[in-house]
C-alpha positions as semicolon CSV with decimal commas, in nm:
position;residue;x (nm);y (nm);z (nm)
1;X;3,316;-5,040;-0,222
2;X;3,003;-5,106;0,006
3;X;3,032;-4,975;0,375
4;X;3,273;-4,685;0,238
5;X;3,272;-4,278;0,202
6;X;3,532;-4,193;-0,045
7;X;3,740;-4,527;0,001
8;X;3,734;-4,498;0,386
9;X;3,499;-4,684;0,617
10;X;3,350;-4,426;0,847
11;X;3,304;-4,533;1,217
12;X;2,913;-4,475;1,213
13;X;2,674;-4,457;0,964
14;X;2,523;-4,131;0,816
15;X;2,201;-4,014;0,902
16;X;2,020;-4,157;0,512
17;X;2,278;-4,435;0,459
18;X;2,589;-4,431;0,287
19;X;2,466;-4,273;-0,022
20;X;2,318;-4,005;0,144
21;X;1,971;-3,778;0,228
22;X;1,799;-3,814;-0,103
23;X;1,707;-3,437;-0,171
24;X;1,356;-3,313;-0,172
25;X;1,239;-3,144;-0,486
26;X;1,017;-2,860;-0,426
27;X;0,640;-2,837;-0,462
28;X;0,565;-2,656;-0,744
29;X;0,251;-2,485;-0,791
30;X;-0,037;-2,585;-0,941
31;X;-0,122;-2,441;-1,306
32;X;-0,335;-2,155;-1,143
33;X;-0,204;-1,877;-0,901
34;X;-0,046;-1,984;-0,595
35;X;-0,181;-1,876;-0,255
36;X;0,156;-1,686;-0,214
37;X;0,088;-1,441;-0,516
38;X;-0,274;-1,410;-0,443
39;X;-0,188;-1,273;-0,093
40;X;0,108;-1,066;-0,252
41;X;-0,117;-0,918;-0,549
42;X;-0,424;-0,850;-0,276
43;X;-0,158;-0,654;-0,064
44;X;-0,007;-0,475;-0,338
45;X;-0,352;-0,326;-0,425
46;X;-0,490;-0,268;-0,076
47;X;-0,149;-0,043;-0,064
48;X;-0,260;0,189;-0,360
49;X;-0,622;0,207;-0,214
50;X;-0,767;0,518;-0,103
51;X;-0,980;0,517;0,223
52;X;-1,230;0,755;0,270
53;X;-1,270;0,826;0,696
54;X;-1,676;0,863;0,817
55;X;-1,568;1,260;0,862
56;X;-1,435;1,288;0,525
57;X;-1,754;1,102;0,341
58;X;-1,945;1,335;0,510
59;X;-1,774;1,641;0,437
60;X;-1,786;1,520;0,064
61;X;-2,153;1,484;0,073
62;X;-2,207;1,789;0,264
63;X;-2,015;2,010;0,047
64;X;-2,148;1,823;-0,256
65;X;-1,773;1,750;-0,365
66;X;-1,796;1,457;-0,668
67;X;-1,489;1,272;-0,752
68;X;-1,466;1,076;-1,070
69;X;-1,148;0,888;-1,203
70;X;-0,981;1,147;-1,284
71;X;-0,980;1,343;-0,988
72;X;-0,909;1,007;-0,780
73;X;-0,596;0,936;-0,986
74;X;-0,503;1,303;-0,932
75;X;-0,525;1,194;-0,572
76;X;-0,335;0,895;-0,576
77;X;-0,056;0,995;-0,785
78;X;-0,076;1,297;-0,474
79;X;-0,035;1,100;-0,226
80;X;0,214;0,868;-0,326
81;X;0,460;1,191;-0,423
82;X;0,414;1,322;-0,060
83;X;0,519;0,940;0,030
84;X;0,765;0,914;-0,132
85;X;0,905;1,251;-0,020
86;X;0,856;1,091;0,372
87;X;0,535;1,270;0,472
88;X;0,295;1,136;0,651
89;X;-0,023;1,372;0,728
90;X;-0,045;1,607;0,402
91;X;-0,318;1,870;0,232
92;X;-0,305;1,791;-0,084
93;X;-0,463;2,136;-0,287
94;X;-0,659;2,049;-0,615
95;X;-0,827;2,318;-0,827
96;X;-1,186;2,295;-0,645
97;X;-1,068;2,090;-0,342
98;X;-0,786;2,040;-0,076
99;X;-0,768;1,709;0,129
100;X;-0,612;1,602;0,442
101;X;-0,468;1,296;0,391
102;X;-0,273;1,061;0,637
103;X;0,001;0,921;0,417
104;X;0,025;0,593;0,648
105;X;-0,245;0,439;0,631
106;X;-0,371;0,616;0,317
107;X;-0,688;0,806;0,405
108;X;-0,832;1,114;0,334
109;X;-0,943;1,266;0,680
110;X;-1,147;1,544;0,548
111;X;-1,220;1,756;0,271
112;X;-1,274;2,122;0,181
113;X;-1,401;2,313;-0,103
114;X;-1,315;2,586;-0,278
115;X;-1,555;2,831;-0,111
116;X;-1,410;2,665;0,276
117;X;-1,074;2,692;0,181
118;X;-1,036;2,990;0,175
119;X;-1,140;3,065;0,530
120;X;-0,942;2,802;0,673
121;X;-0,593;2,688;0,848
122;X;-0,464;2,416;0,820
123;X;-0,281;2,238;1,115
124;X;-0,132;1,943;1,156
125;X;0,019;1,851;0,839
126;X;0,398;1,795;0,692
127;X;0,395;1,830;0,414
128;X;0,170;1,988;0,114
129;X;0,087;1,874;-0,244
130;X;-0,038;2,133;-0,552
131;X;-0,207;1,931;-0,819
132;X;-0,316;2,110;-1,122
């Protein structure tokens, strides 16, 4: 039946012809990792950085306060349970050292040791995180 849709002759002819707008198969992407998931897995890790501000690297150095892996996962794991909880600037109180962290952008403003701590108040924060 040529010049028919369903056994009727239409009074115009579709946009493609009378069979129709072939459909486009997607792109698929190439054997390595698309630019997509390269953006997506560079985002997901700048999100679970830790940013150190000028003050805070100074303080560190000045108060000779040394953070290895352990003590930076400590952190993290901090930080993302005073997140999750919906705080956003938060002294986070380890053993030998507290932190001010703002939750937002993830960076420690400044720290304090042990000896500083105790002398000091703390302003400005919501919320508070005890790691042992």
């Amino acid at each position: 039946m040529p010049g028919k849709i369903d056994g009727m002759k239409p009074p115009f002819i579709p946009i493609g012809g009378l069979g129709g707008i072939p459909s486009r198969k997607p792109d698929l992407p190439s054997a390595g990792e698309s630019e997509f998931s390269k953006i997506l897995l560079d985002k997901m890790a700048d999100e679970k950085r830790i940013k150190f501000s000028a003050h805070a690297q100074t303080r560190l150095h000045s108060r000779n306060i040394e953070l290895n892996a352990e003590s930076m996962e400590k952190l993290a794991n901090a930080i993302n349970m005073a997140q999750g909880k919906g705080g956003h600037d938060s002294l986070i109180l380890m053993p030998d050292v507290a932190f001010i962290v703002n939750l937002d952008n993830r960076t420690v403003v400044t720290a304090i040791d042990n000896d500083t701590m105790k002398q000091n108040v703390f302003t400005n924060i919501d919320s508070a995180v005890v790691v042992e």
